[in-house]
Amino acid sequence: HVQLVESGGGSVQAGGSLRLSCSVSGLTASANCLAWFRQAPGKEREAVAAFGTGGSAPIYTDSVRGRFTAFQGSSKNIFHLQMRDLKTEDTATYYCSARLQPSCGAWLRYKDWGQGTQVTVS
């Protein structure tokens, strides 16, 4: 059973930066997809970014490409979402998820979620 815990959210002014972290446990394979999603009030959850620990390049939704970077931390059980040049439309609750590779961009295959961390950009 995969368990995920997000942290690092907060309030920031437009143009600022935040780094989100996700602690993941319960992964049994060596090659996994690690992903970030977000949900704004009144909207559906949307995919933000994903990458594969088996070496696949990160993928990003168009609205964050060039501003957000998803990467694995120094520990294999931690991964991050570095967010720069934040915009008000980035305001949302951010969730991390993880599952087996391949096809990290197959967003509907993600089934496990953390509790989320709130990001507010004003």
CSV table of N, CA, C and O in Angstrom, one decimal:
chain,number,residue,atom,x,y,z
A,1,HIS,N,0.8,-1.2,0.0
A,1,HIS,CA,0.0,0.0,0.0
A,1,HIS,C,0.9,1.2,0.0
A,1,HIS,O,1.7,1.4,0.9
A,2,VAL,N,0.7,2.1,-1.0
A,2,VAL,CA,1.5,3.3,-1.1
A,2,VAL,C,0.9,4.4,-0.2
A,2,VAL,O,-0.3,4.7,-0.2
A,3,GLN,N,1.8,5.0,0.5
A,3,GLN,CA,1.4,6.2,1.4
A,3,GLN,C,2.3,7.4,1.0
A,3,GLN,O,3.5,7.3,0.7
A,4,LEU,N,1.6,8.5,0.9
A,4,LEU,CA,2.3,9.8,0.5
A,4,LEU,C,1.9,10.9,1.4
A,4,LEU,O,0.8,11.0,1.9
A,5,VAL,N,2.9,11.7,1.7
A,5,VAL,CA,2.7,12.9,2.6
A,5,VAL,C,3.3,14.1,1.9
A,5,VAL,O,4.6,14.1,1.7
A,6,GLU,N,2.5,15.1,1.6
A,6,GLU,CA,3.0,16.3,1.0
A,6,GLU,C,3.3,17.4,2.1
A,6,GLU,O,2.7,17.4,3.1
A,7,SER,N,4.3,18.2,1.7
A,7,SER,CA,4.6,19.4,2.6
A,7,SER,C,5.2,20.5,1.8
A,7,SER,O,5.5,20.3,0.6
A,8,GLY,N,5.3,21.7,2.4
A,8,GLY,CA,6.0,22.8,1.7
A,8,GLY,C,5.1,23.8,1.1
A,8,GLY,O,5.6,24.8,0.6
A,9,GLY,N,3.8,23.7,1.2
A,9,GLY,CA,2.9,24.7,0.7
A,9,GLY,C,2.9,25.9,1.6
A,9,GLY,O,3.5,26.0,2.6
A,10,GLY,N,2.2,27.0,1.1
A,10,GLY,CA,2.2,28.2,1.8
A,10,GLY,C,1.6,29.3,1.0
A,10,GLY,O,1.1,29.1,-0.1
A,11,SER,N,1.7,30.5,1.5
A,11,SER,CA,1.2,31.7,0.8
A,11,SER,C,2.4,32.5,0.2
A,11,SER,O,3.4,32.7,0.9
A,12,VAL,N,2.3,32.9,-1.0
A,12,VAL,CA,3.4,33.6,-1.6
A,12,VAL,C,2.9,34.7,-2.6
A,12,VAL,O,1.8,34.5,-3.1
A,13,GLN,N,3.6,35.7,-2.8
A,13,GLN,CA,3.2,36.7,-3.8
A,13,GLN,C,3.5,36.2,-5.2
A,13,GLN,O,4.4,35.4,-5.4
A,14,ALA,N,2.7,36.7,-6.2
A,14,ALA,CA,3.0,36.4,-7.6
A,14,ALA,C,4.4,36.7,-7.9
A,14,ALA,O,5.0,37.7,-7.5
A,15,GLY,N,5.0,35.8,-8.7
A,15,GLY,CA,6.4,35.9,-9.0
A,15,GLY,C,7.4,35.2,-8.1
A,15,GLY,O,8.6,35.1,-8.4
A,16,GLY,N,6.9,34.8,-7.0
A,16,GLY,CA,7.7,34.1,-6.0
A,16,GLY,C,7.9,32.6,-6.3
A,16,GLY,O,7.4,32.1,-7.3
A,17,SER,N,8.5,31.9,-5.3
A,17,SER,CA,8.8,30.5,-5.5
A,17,SER,C,8.4,29.7,-4.3
A,17,SER,O,8.4,30.3,-3.1
A,18,LEU,N,8.2,28.5,-4.5
A,18,LEU,CA,8.0,27.5,-3.4
A,18,LEU,C,8.5,26.2,-3.8
A,18,LEU,O,8.5,25.9,-5.1
A,19,ARG,N,8.9,25.4,-2.9
A,19,ARG,CA,9.3,24.0,-3.2
A,19,ARG,C,8.4,23.0,-2.4
A,19,ARG,O,8.4,23.1,-1.1
A,20,LEU,N,7.7,22.2,-3.0
A,20,LEU,CA,6.9,21.2,-2.4
A,20,LEU,C,7.7,19.9,-2.3
A,20,LEU,O,8.5,19.6,-3.1
A,21,SER,N,7.4,19.1,-1.2
A,21,SER,CA,8.0,17.8,-1.0
A,21,SER,C,7.0,16.8,-0.9
A,21,SER,O,5.9,17.0,-0.3
A,22,CYS,N,7.3,15.6,-1.3
A,22,CYS,CA,6.5,14.4,-1.1
A,22,CYS,C,7.3,13.3,-0.5
A,22,CYS,O,8.3,12.9,-1.1
A,23,SER,N,6.9,12.8,0.6
A,23,SER,CA,7.5,11.6,1.2
A,23,SER,C,6.6,10.4,0.8
A,23,SER,O,5.4,10.4,1.1
A,24,VAL,N,7.2,9.4,0.2
A,24,VAL,CA,6.5,8.2,-0.3
A,24,VAL,C,7.0,7.0,0.3
A,24,VAL,O,8.2,6.8,0.5
A,25,SER,N,6.1,6.1,0.7
A,25,SER,CA,6.5,4.8,1.2
A,25,SER,C,5.6,3.7,0.6
A,25,SER,O,4.5,4.0,0.2
A,26,GLY,N,6.1,2.5,0.6
A,26,GLY,CA,5.3,1.4,0.2
A,26,GLY,C,5.5,1.0,-1.3
A,26,GLY,O,4.9,0.1,-1.8
A,27,LEU,N,6.4,1.7,-2.0
A,27,LEU,CA,6.7,1.3,-3.3
A,27,LEU,C,7.7,0.1,-3.3
A,27,LEU,O,8.7,0.1,-2.7
A,28,THR,N,7.3,-0.9,-4.1
A,28,THR,CA,8.1,-2.1,-4.1
A,28,THR,C,8.9,-2.3,-5.3
A,28,THR,O,9.8,-3.1,-5.3
A,29,ALA,N,8.7,-1.6,-6.4
A,29,ALA,CA,9.4,-1.7,-7.6
A,29,ALA,C,10.5,-0.7,-7.6
A,29,ALA,O,10.5,0.3,-6.9
A,30,SER,N,11.5,-0.9,-8.5
A,30,SER,CA,12.6,0.1,-8.6
A,30,SER,C,12.3,1.2,-9.6
A,30,SER,O,12.9,2.2,-9.6
A,31,ALA,N,11.4,0.9,-10.5
A,31,ALA,CA,11.0,1.9,-11.5
A,31,ALA,C,9.6,2.4,-11.3
A,31,ALA,O,8.7,1.6,-11.5
A,32,ASN,N,9.5,3.6,-10.9
A,32,ASN,CA,8.1,4.1,-10.6
A,32,ASN,C,7.9,5.5,-11.2
A,32,ASN,O,8.8,6.2,-11.5
A,33,CYS,N,6.6,5.8,-11.4
A,33,CYS,CA,6.2,7.2,-11.8
A,33,CYS,C,5.9,8.0,-10.5
A,33,CYS,O,5.1,7.5,-9.7
A,34,LEU,N,6.5,9.2,-10.4
A,34,LEU,CA,6.2,10.1,-9.3
A,34,LEU,C,5.6,11.3,-9.9
A,34,LEU,O,6.1,11.9,-10.8
A,35,ALA,N,4.4,11.7,-9.4
A,35,ALA,CA,3.6,12.8,-10.1
A,35,ALA,C,3.1,13.8,-9.1
A,35,ALA,O,2.9,13.5,-7.9
A,36,TRP,N,2.8,14.9,-9.7
A,36,TRP,CA,2.1,16.0,-8.9
A,36,TRP,C,0.8,16.4,-9.7
A,36,TRP,O,0.8,16.5,-10.9
A,37,PHE,N,-0.2,16.6,-8.9
A,37,PHE,CA,-1.5,17.1,-9.4
A,37,PHE,C,-1.9,18.3,-8.5
A,37,PHE,O,-1.3,18.5,-7.5
A,38,ARG,N,-2.9,19.0,-9.0
A,38,ARG,CA,-3.4,20.1,-8.2
A,38,ARG,C,-4.9,20.2,-8.4
A,38,ARG,O,-5.5,19.8,-9.5
A,39,GLN,N,-5.6,20.8,-7.4
A,39,GLN,CA,-7.0,21.0,-7.5
A,39,GLN,C,-7.4,22.4,-7.0
A,39,GLN,O,-7.1,22.7,-5.8
A,40,ALA,N,-7.9,23.3,-7.8
A,40,ALA,CA,-8.3,24.6,-7.4
A,40,ALA,C,-9.8,24.5,-7.0
A,40,ALA,O,-10.5,23.6,-7.4
A,41,PRO,N,-10.2,25.4,-6.1
A,41,PRO,CA,-11.6,25.4,-5.7
A,41,PRO,C,-12.6,25.4,-6.9
A,41,PRO,O,-12.4,26.2,-7.8
A,42,GLY,N,-13.5,24.5,-6.8
A,42,GLY,CA,-14.5,24.5,-7.9
A,42,GLY,C,-14.1,23.8,-9.2
A,42,GLY,O,-14.8,23.8,-10.2
A,43,LYS,N,-12.9,23.3,-9.2
A,43,LYS,CA,-12.3,22.7,-10.4
A,43,LYS,C,-11.9,21.3,-10.2
A,43,LYS,O,-11.8,20.8,-9.0
A,44,GLU,N,-11.8,20.5,-11.3
A,44,GLU,CA,-11.3,19.1,-11.1
A,44,GLU,C,-9.8,19.1,-10.9
A,44,GLU,O,-9.1,20.0,-11.2
A,45,ARG,N,-9.4,18.0,-10.3
A,45,ARG,CA,-8.0,17.8,-10.2
A,45,ARG,C,-7.3,17.7,-11.5
A,45,ARG,O,-7.8,17.0,-12.4
A,46,GLU,N,-6.2,18.3,-11.7
A,46,GLU,CA,-5.4,18.3,-12.9
A,46,GLU,C,-4.0,17.8,-12.7
A,46,GLU,O,-3.4,18.1,-11.6
A,47,ALA,N,-3.5,17.2,-13.7
A,47,ALA,CA,-2.1,16.8,-13.6
A,47,ALA,C,-1.2,18.0,-13.8
A,47,ALA,O,-1.5,18.9,-14.6
A,48,VAL,N,-0.1,18.0,-13.1
A,48,VAL,CA,0.9,19.1,-13.2
A,48,VAL,C,2.2,18.6,-13.8
A,48,VAL,O,2.7,19.2,-14.7
A,49,ALA,N,2.8,17.5,-13.2
A,49,ALA,CA,4.1,17.0,-13.7
A,49,ALA,C,4.3,15.6,-13.2
A,49,ALA,O,3.6,15.1,-12.3
A,50,ALA,N,5.1,14.9,-13.9
A,50,ALA,CA,5.5,13.5,-13.6
A,50,ALA,C,6.8,13.2,-14.1
A,50,ALA,O,7.3,13.7,-15.2
A,51,PHE,N,7.5,12.2,-13.5
A,51,PHE,CA,8.7,11.7,-14.0
A,51,PHE,C,8.9,10.3,-13.5
A,51,PHE,O,8.2,9.9,-12.6
A,52,GLY,N,9.7,9.5,-14.2
A,52,GLY,CA,10.0,8.1,-13.9
A,52,GLY,C,11.3,7.9,-13.3
A,52,GLY,O,12.3,8.5,-13.7
A,53,THR,N,11.4,7.2,-12.2
A,53,THR,CA,12.6,6.9,-11.5
A,53,THR,C,13.5,6.0,-12.3
A,53,THR,O,14.7,5.8,-12.1
A,54,GLY,N,12.9,5.4,-13.3
A,54,GLY,CA,13.7,4.5,-14.2
A,54,GLY,C,14.4,5.3,-15.3
A,54,GLY,O,15.1,4.7,-16.2
A,55,GLY,N,14.3,6.6,-15.3
A,55,GLY,CA,15.1,7.4,-16.2
A,55,GLY,C,14.3,8.2,-17.3
A,55,GLY,O,14.9,8.9,-18.1
A,56,SER,N,12.9,8.1,-17.3
A,56,SER,CA,12.2,8.8,-18.3
A,56,SER,C,12.2,10.3,-17.9
A,56,SER,O,12.2,10.7,-16.8
A,57,ALA,N,12.2,11.1,-19.0
A,57,ALA,CA,12.3,12.6,-18.8
A,57,ALA,C,11.0,13.1,-18.1
A,57,ALA,O,9.9,12.6,-18.4
A,58,PRO,N,11.1,14.2,-17.3
A,58,PRO,CA,9.9,14.7,-16.7
A,58,PRO,C,8.9,15.3,-17.8
A,58,PRO,O,9.3,15.7,-18.9
A,59,ILE,N,7.6,15.2,-17.5
A,59,ILE,CA,6.6,15.8,-18.4
A,59,ILE,C,5.8,16.8,-17.6
A,59,ILE,O,5.6,16.6,-16.4
A,60,TYR,N,5.4,17.8,-18.2
A,60,TYR,CA,4.7,18.9,-17.6
A,60,TYR,C,3.4,19.3,-18.3
A,60,TYR,O,3.4,19.3,-19.6
A,61,THR,N,2.4,19.8,-17.6
A,61,THR,CA,1.3,20.4,-18.3
A,61,THR,C,1.7,21.7,-18.9
A,61,THR,O,2.7,22.4,-18.3
A,62,ASP,N,1.1,22.2,-19.9
A,62,ASP,CA,1.5,23.3,-20.6
A,62,ASP,C,1.6,24.6,-19.7
A,62,ASP,O,2.5,25.4,-19.9
A,63,SER,N,0.7,24.7,-18.8
A,63,SER,CA,0.6,25.9,-18.0
A,63,SER,C,1.8,26.1,-17.0
A,63,SER,O,2.0,27.2,-16.5
A,64,VAL,N,2.5,25.0,-16.8
A,64,VAL,CA,3.6,25.2,-15.8
A,64,VAL,C,5.0,24.9,-16.4
A,64,VAL,O,6.0,25.1,-15.8
A,65,ARG,N,5.0,24.4,-17.7
A,65,ARG,CA,6.3,24.1,-18.3
A,65,ARG,C,7.2,25.3,-18.4
A,65,ARG,O,6.7,26.4,-18.7
A,66,GLY,N,8.4,25.2,-18.0
A,66,GLY,CA,9.4,26.3,-17.9
A,66,GLY,C,9.4,27.0,-16.6
A,66,GLY,O,10.3,27.8,-16.3
A,67,ARG,N,8.4,26.8,-15.7
A,67,ARG,CA,8.3,27.4,-14.4
A,67,ARG,C,8.5,26.4,-13.3
A,67,ARG,O,9.0,26.7,-12.2
A,68,PHE,N,8.0,25.2,-13.5
A,68,PHE,CA,8.0,24.1,-12.5
A,68,PHE,C,9.0,23.1,-12.9
A,68,PHE,O,9.2,22.7,-14.0
A,69,THR,N,9.6,22.5,-11.8
A,69,THR,CA,10.6,21.4,-12.1
A,69,THR,C,10.3,20.3,-11.1
A,69,THR,O,10.3,20.5,-9.9
A,70,ALA,N,10.0,19.1,-11.6
A,70,ALA,CA,9.8,17.9,-10.7
A,70,ALA,C,11.1,17.0,-10.7
A,70,ALA,O,11.6,16.8,-11.8
A,71,PHE,N,11.5,16.7,-9.5
A,71,PHE,CA,12.7,15.9,-9.4
A,71,PHE,C,12.7,15.1,-8.1
A,71,PHE,O,12.0,15.4,-7.2
A,72,GLN,N,13.6,14.1,-8.1
A,72,GLN,CA,13.8,13.2,-7.0
A,72,GLN,C,14.8,13.9,-6.0
A,72,GLN,O,15.8,14.4,-6.4
A,73,GLY,N,14.5,13.7,-4.7
A,73,GLY,CA,15.4,14.2,-3.7
A,73,GLY,C,16.6,13.3,-3.5
A,73,GLY,O,16.8,12.3,-4.2
A,74,SER,N,17.4,13.7,-2.5
A,74,SER,CA,18.6,12.9,-2.2
A,74,SER,C,18.2,11.5,-1.7
A,74,SER,O,19.0,10.6,-1.8
A,75,SER,N,17.1,11.4,-1.1
A,75,SER,CA,16.5,10.1,-0.7
A,75,SER,C,15.6,9.6,-1.7
A,75,SER,O,14.8,10.4,-2.3
A,76,LYS,N,15.6,8.3,-2.0
A,76,LYS,CA,14.7,7.8,-3.1
A,76,LYS,C,13.3,7.8,-2.7
A,76,LYS,O,12.4,7.7,-3.5
A,77,ASN,N,13.0,8.1,-1.4
A,77,ASN,CA,11.6,8.2,-0.9
A,77,ASN,C,11.1,9.6,-0.9
A,77,ASN,O,10.0,9.8,-0.4
A,78,ILE,N,11.8,10.5,-1.3
A,78,ILE,CA,11.4,11.9,-1.3
A,78,ILE,C,11.5,12.5,-2.7
A,78,ILE,O,12.5,12.2,-3.4
A,79,PHE,N,10.4,13.2,-3.2
A,79,PHE,CA,10.6,13.9,-4.4
A,79,PHE,C,9.9,15.3,-4.3
A,79,PHE,O,9.2,15.5,-3.3
A,80,HIS,N,10.3,16.2,-5.2
A,80,HIS,CA,10.0,17.6,-5.0
A,80,HIS,C,9.3,18.2,-6.3
A,80,HIS,O,9.5,17.6,-7.4
A,81,LEU,N,8.7,19.3,-6.0
A,81,LEU,CA,8.2,20.1,-7.1
A,81,LEU,C,8.7,21.5,-6.8
A,81,LEU,O,8.2,22.2,-5.9
A,82,GLN,N,9.6,22.0,-7.6
A,82,GLN,CA,10.1,23.4,-7.5
A,82,GLN,C,9.3,24.2,-8.3
A,82,GLN,O,9.2,24.0,-9.5
A,83,MET,N,8.7,25.3,-7.7
A,83,MET,CA,7.8,26.1,-8.5
A,83,MET,C,8.4,27.6,-8.5
A,83,MET,O,8.6,28.1,-7.4
A,84,ARG,N,8.5,28.1,-9.6
A,84,ARG,CA,9.1,29.5,-9.8
A,84,ARG,C,8.1,30.3,-10.6
A,84,ARG,O,7.2,29.8,-11.3
A,85,ASP,N,8.3,31.6,-10.4
A,85,ASP,CA,7.4,32.6,-11.2
A,85,ASP,C,5.9,32.2,-11.0
A,85,ASP,O,5.2,32.1,-11.9
A,86,LEU,N,5.6,32.0,-9.7
A,86,LEU,CA,4.2,31.6,-9.4
A,86,LEU,C,3.2,32.7,-9.9
A,86,LEU,O,3.4,33.9,-9.7
A,87,LYS,N,2.0,32.2,-10.3
A,87,LYS,CA,1.0,33.1,-10.8
A,87,LYS,C,-0.3,32.8,-9.9
A,87,LYS,O,-0.4,31.7,-9.3
A,88,THR,N,-1.2,33.7,-9.9
A,88,THR,CA,-2.4,33.6,-9.1
A,88,THR,C,-3.2,32.3,-9.5
A,88,THR,O,-3.8,31.7,-8.7
A,89,GLU,N,-3.1,32.0,-10.8
A,89,GLU,CA,-3.8,30.8,-11.3
A,89,GLU,C,-3.2,29.5,-10.8
A,89,GLU,O,-3.7,28.4,-11.0
A,90,ASP,N,-2.0,29.6,-10.2
A,90,ASP,CA,-1.4,28.4,-9.6
A,90,ASP,C,-1.9,28.0,-8.2
A,90,ASP,O,-1.6,27.0,-7.6
A,91,THR,N,-2.8,28.9,-7.7
A,91,THR,CA,-3.4,28.7,-6.4
A,91,THR,C,-4.2,27.4,-6.4
A,91,THR,O,-5.1,27.3,-7.3
A,92,ALA,N,-3.9,26.5,-5.5
A,92,ALA,CA,-4.6,25.2,-5.5
A,92,ALA,C,-4.1,24.3,-4.4
A,92,ALA,O,-3.1,24.7,-3.7
A,93,THR,N,-4.8,23.2,-4.1
A,93,THR,CA,-4.2,22.2,-3.2
A,93,THR,C,-3.4,21.3,-4.1
A,93,THR,O,-3.9,20.8,-5.1
A,94,TYR,N,-2.2,21.0,-3.7
A,94,TYR,CA,-1.3,20.2,-4.5
A,94,TYR,C,-1.2,18.8,-3.9
A,94,TYR,O,-1.0,18.7,-2.7
A,95,TYR,N,-1.3,17.8,-4.7
A,95,TYR,CA,-1.2,16.4,-4.3
A,95,TYR,C,-0.1,15.7,-5.0
A,95,TYR,O,0.2,15.9,-6.2
A,96,CYS,N,0.6,14.7,-4.3
A,96,CYS,CA,1.5,13.9,-5.0
A,96,CYS,C,0.9,12.5,-5.1
A,96,CYS,O,0.0,12.1,-4.4
A,97,SER,N,1.5,11.7,-6.1
A,97,SER,CA,1.0,10.4,-6.3
A,97,SER,C,2.2,9.6,-6.8
A,97,SER,O,3.2,10.1,-7.4
A,98,ALA,N,2.0,8.3,-6.8
A,98,ALA,CA,3.1,7.4,-7.3
A,98,ALA,C,2.5,6.1,-7.7
A,98,ALA,O,1.5,5.6,-7.1
A,99,ARG,N,3.1,5.5,-8.7
A,99,ARG,CA,2.7,4.1,-9.2
A,99,ARG,C,3.8,3.6,-10.0
A,99,ARG,O,4.8,4.2,-10.3
A,100,LEU,N,3.6,2.3,-10.5
A,100,LEU,CA,4.6,1.7,-11.3
A,100,LEU,C,4.7,2.3,-12.6
A,100,LEU,O,3.7,2.8,-13.2
A,101,GLN,N,6.0,2.3,-13.2
A,101,GLN,CA,6.1,2.7,-14.6
A,101,GLN,C,5.6,1.5,-15.4
A,101,GLN,O,5.4,0.4,-14.9
A,102,PRO,N,5.4,1.7,-16.7
A,102,PRO,CA,5.7,2.9,-17.6
A,102,PRO,C,4.6,3.9,-17.7
A,102,PRO,O,3.7,3.8,-16.9
A,103,SER,N,4.7,4.7,-18.7
A,103,SER,CA,3.7,5.6,-19.1
A,103,SER,C,3.3,6.6,-18.0
A,103,SER,O,2.1,6.7,-17.6
A,104,CYS,N,4.3,7.4,-17.6
A,104,CYS,CA,4.0,8.3,-16.4
A,104,CYS,C,3.0,9.3,-16.8
A,104,CYS,O,2.4,9.9,-15.9
A,105,GLY,N,2.8,9.6,-18.1
A,105,GLY,CA,1.8,10.6,-18.5
A,105,GLY,C,0.4,10.0,-18.6
A,105,GLY,O,-0.5,10.8,-19.0
A,106,ALA,N,0.2,8.8,-18.3
A,106,ALA,CA,-1.2,8.2,-18.3
A,106,ALA,C,-1.8,8.5,-16.9
A,106,ALA,O,-1.8,7.8,-16.0
A,107,TRP,N,-2.4,9.7,-16.9
A,107,TRP,CA,-2.8,10.4,-15.6
A,107,TRP,C,-3.9,9.6,-14.9
A,107,TRP,O,-3.9,9.6,-13.7
A,108,LEU,N,-4.7,8.9,-15.6
A,108,LEU,CA,-5.8,8.2,-15.0
A,108,LEU,C,-5.4,7.0,-14.2
A,108,LEU,O,-6.2,6.4,-13.4
A,109,ARG,N,-4.1,6.6,-14.4
A,109,ARG,CA,-3.7,5.4,-13.7
A,109,ARG,C,-3.2,5.7,-12.3
A,109,ARG,O,-2.9,4.8,-11.5
A,110,TYR,N,-3.1,6.9,-11.9
A,110,TYR,CA,-2.7,7.3,-10.5
A,110,TYR,C,-3.9,7.1,-9.6
A,110,TYR,O,-5.0,7.7,-9.8
A,111,LYS,N,-3.8,6.3,-8.6
A,111,LYS,CA,-4.9,6.0,-7.7
A,111,LYS,C,-4.6,6.4,-6.2
A,111,LYS,O,-5.6,6.4,-5.4
A,112,ASP,N,-3.4,6.5,-5.8
A,112,ASP,CA,-3.0,6.8,-4.4
A,112,ASP,C,-2.7,8.3,-4.3
A,112,ASP,O,-1.9,8.8,-5.1
A,113,TRP,N,-3.1,8.9,-3.2
A,113,TRP,CA,-2.9,10.3,-3.0
A,113,TRP,C,-2.5,10.6,-1.6
A,113,TRP,O,-2.9,9.9,-0.6
A,114,GLY,N,-1.8,11.7,-1.4
A,114,GLY,CA,-1.5,12.3,-0.1
A,114,GLY,C,-2.7,13.1,0.3
A,114,GLY,O,-3.7,13.2,-0.3
A,115,GLN,N,-2.5,13.8,1.4
A,115,GLN,CA,-3.6,14.7,2.0
A,115,GLN,C,-3.6,16.0,1.3
A,115,GLN,O,-4.6,16.8,1.5
A,116,GLY,N,-2.6,16.4,0.6
A,116,GLY,CA,-2.5,17.6,-0.1
A,116,GLY,C,-1.8,18.7,0.7
A,116,GLY,O,-1.8,18.7,1.9
A,117,THR,N,-1.3,19.7,0.0
A,117,THR,CA,-0.7,20.9,0.7
A,117,THR,C,-1.2,22.1,-0.1
A,117,THR,O,-1.2,22.1,-1.4
A,118,GLN,N,-1.6,23.1,0.6
A,118,GLN,CA,-2.2,24.3,0.0
A,118,GLN,C,-1.2,25.3,-0.5
A,118,GLN,O,-0.2,25.6,0.3
A,119,VAL,N,-1.3,25.7,-1.7
A,119,VAL,CA,-0.5,26.8,-2.3
A,119,VAL,C,-1.4,28.0,-2.6
A,119,VAL,O,-2.3,27.8,-3.4
A,120,THR,N,-1.1,29.1,-2.1
A,120,THR,CA,-1.9,30.3,-2.3
A,120,THR,C,-1.0,31.4,-2.9
A,120,THR,O,0.0,31.8,-2.2
A,121,VAL,N,-1.3,31.9,-4.1
A,121,VAL,CA,-0.5,32.9,-4.7
A,121,VAL,C,-1.4,34.2,-4.8
A,121,VAL,O,-2.5,34.1,-5.4
A,122,SER,N,-0.9,35.3,-4.3
A,122,SER,CA,-1.7,36.5,-4.4
A,122,SER,C,-0.9,37.7,-5.0
A,122,SER,O,0.3,37.5,-5.3
